[in-house]
XYZ file of C-alpha atoms in Angstrom:
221
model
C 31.091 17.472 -3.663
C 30.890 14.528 -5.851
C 33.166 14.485 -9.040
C 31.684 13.273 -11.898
C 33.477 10.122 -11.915
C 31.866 9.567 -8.586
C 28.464 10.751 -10.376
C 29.033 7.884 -13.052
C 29.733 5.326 -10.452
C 26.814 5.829 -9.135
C 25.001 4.087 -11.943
C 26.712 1.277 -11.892
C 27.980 0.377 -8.202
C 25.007 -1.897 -7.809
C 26.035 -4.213 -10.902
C 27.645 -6.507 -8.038
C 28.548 -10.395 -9.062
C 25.359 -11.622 -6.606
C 23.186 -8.566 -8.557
C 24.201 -9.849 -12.177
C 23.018 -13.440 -11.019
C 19.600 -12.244 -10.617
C 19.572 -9.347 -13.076
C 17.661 -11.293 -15.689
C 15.033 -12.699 -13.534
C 14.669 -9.424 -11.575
C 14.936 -6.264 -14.513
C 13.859 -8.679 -17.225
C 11.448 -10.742 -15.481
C 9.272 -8.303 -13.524
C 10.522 -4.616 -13.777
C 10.496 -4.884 -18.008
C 7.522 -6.134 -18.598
C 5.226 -5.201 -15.514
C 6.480 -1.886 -14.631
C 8.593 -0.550 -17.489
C 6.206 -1.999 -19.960
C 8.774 -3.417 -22.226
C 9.101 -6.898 -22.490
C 12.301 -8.240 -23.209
C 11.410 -9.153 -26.793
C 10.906 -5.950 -28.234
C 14.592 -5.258 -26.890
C 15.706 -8.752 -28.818
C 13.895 -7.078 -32.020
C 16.363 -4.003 -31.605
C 19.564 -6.674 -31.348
C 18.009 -8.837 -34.424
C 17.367 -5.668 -36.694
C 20.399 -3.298 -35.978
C 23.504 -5.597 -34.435
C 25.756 -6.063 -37.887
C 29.411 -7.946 -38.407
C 31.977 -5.921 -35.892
C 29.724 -5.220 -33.191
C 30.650 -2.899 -30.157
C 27.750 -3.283 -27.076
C 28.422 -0.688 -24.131
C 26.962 -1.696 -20.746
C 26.725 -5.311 -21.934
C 24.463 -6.043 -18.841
C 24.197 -10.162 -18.050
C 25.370 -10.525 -21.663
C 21.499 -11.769 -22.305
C 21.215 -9.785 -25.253
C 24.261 -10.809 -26.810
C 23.671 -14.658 -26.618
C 23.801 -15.710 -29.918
C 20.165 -17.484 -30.241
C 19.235 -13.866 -29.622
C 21.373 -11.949 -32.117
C 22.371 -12.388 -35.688
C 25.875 -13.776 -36.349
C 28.851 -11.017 -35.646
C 32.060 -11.367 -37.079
C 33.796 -9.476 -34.242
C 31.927 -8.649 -30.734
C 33.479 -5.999 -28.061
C 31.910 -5.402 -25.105
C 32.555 -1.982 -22.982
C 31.730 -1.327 -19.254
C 33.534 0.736 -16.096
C 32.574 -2.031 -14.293
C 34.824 -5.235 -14.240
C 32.127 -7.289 -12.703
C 29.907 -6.625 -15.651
C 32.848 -7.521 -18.337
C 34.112 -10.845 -15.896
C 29.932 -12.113 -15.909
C 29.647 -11.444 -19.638
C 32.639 -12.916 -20.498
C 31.821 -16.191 -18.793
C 28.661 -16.671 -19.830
C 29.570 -15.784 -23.411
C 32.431 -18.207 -22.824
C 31.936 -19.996 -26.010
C 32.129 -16.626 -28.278
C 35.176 -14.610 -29.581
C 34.871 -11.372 -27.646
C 37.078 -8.603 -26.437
C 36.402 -6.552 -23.127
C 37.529 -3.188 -22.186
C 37.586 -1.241 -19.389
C 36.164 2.081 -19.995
C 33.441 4.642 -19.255
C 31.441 5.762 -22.046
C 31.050 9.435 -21.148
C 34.576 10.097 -21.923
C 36.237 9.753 -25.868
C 36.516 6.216 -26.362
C 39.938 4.200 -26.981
C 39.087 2.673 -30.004
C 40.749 3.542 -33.600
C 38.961 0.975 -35.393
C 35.509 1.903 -36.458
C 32.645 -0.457 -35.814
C 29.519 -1.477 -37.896
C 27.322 -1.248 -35.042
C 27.080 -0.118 -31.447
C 24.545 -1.168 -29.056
C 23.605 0.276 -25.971
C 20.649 -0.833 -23.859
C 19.159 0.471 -20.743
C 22.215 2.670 -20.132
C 20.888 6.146 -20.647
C 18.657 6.365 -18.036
C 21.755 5.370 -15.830
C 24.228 7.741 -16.879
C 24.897 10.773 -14.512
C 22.458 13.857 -15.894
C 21.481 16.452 -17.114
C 20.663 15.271 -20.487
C 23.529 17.961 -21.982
C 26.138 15.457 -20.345
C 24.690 12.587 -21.319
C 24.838 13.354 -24.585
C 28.522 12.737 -24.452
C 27.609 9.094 -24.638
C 26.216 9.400 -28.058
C 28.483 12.108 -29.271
C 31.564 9.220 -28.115
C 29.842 5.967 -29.679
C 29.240 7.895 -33.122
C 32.909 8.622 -33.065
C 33.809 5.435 -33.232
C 31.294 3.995 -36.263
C 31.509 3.817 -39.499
C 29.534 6.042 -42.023
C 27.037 3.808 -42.633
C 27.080 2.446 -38.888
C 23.721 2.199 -36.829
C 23.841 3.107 -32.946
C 20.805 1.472 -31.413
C 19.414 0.830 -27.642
C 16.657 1.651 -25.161
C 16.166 3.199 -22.361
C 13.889 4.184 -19.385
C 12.234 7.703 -20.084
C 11.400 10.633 -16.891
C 8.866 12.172 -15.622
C 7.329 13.420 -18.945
C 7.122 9.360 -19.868
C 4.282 7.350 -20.384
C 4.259 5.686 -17.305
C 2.036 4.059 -15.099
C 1.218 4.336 -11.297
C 3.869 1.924 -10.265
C 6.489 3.149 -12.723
C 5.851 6.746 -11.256
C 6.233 5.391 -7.588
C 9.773 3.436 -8.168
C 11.214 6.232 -10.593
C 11.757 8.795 -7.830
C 13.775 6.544 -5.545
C 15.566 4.816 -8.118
C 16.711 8.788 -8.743
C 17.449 9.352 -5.314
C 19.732 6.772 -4.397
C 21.736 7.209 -7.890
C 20.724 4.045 -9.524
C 18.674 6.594 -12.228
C 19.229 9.529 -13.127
C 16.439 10.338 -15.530
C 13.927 12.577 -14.393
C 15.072 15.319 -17.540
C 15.051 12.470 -20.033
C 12.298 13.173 -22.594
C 11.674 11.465 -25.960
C 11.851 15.201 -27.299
C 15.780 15.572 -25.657
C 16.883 11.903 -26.755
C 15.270 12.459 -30.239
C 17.342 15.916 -30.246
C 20.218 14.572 -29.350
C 20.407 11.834 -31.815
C 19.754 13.617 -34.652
C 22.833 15.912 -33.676
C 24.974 12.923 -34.501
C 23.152 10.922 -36.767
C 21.809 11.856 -40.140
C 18.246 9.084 -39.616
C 16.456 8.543 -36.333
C 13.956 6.535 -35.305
C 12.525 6.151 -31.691
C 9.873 4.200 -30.561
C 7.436 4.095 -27.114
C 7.194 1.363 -26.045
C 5.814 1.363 -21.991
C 7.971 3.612 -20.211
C 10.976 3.071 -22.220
C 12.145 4.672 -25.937
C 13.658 1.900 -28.069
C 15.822 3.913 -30.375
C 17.620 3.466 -34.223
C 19.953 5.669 -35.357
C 22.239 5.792 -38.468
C 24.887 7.591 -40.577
C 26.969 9.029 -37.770
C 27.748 12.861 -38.759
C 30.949 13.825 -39.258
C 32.279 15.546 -36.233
């Protein structure tokens, strides 16, 4: 029986170094826009709106997001992954940028004292081993770690009740199967829910298949 360490890995084992090389051109390029329905710009609008001074991204991706002619100027930038291939790729394409990396996986506490202003995370959800009660982990551990007036903000690929069309609906069910998702319970209604557990203002949006999501003023836990 898989533990669920070997549950989390499975959403991530595929971000090889020869994946992340084509990860922009593949998930940005074609999946976004012509199957997810969410071109890559309305996921720049999130970064341009929410990101704010000391900046913490979990599941940095490529690093595209975080380039800085696609984000407003941070005074302090961590990123946070499981996987070192992700954190080595970011880091070197971000090469020119004051960052710090760490190691760690999202659905357990995080190992940060310091409080940040903002915390992205983007197309992670929909990756993170289900059900949706253990995902909410995630959220519960990035509001820990924001400050009172901090914003938590990110998007991610909705389940079977999404608004999908008929290719979306034919790639989701693999994509479950071999571990890469593990969505099929994610609604708008659960993610919605389970924001507004740990955040006093929520705002979601549909946008395609995917909810791009605000959220601010982390509860006190």
């Amino acid at each position: 029986m898989d533990t669920p360490d070997d549950l989390a890995r499975r959403g991530w084992r595929d971000y090889s170094p020869l994946f992340l090389r084509i990860y922009d051109l593949q998930v940005l390029g074609v999946f976004a826009p012509y199957i997810w329905r969410c071109p890559a710009k309305d996921m720049i609008a999130g970064y341009r709106r929410n990101m704010r001074g000391n900046h913490l991204d979990v599941g940095p991706g490529t690093g595209y997001f975080l380039e800085p002619s696609r984000r407003p100027v941070v005074t302090s930038l961590t990123i946070l992954d499981p996987n070192p291939n992700v954190l080595r790729h970011v880091t070197r394409r971000l090469r020119g940028v004051a960052l710090t990396a760490v190691e760690a996986d999202v659905l357990k506490p995080l190992p940060f004292e310091e409080r940040f202003d903002s915390a992205g995370m983007n197309g992670v959800i929909h990756c993170l081993p289900g059900p949706p009660e253990r995902k909410e982990r995630a959220i519960e551990h990035v509001a820990a770690v924001l400050a009172p007036d901090g914003v938590f903000f990110g998007s991610t690929v909705l389940g079977r009740s999404g608004n999908h069309n008929w290719i979306a609906r034919r790639v989701i069910g693999p994509f479950n199967r071999r571990g890469a998702f593990d969505n099929l319970d994610d609604s708008e209604d659960w993610l919605r829910s389970a924001l507004e557990r740990h955040f006093s203002s929520v705002e979601i949006e549909i946008v395609g298949s995917m909810a791009i999501f605000g959220a601010r003023n982390p509860r006190a836990t």
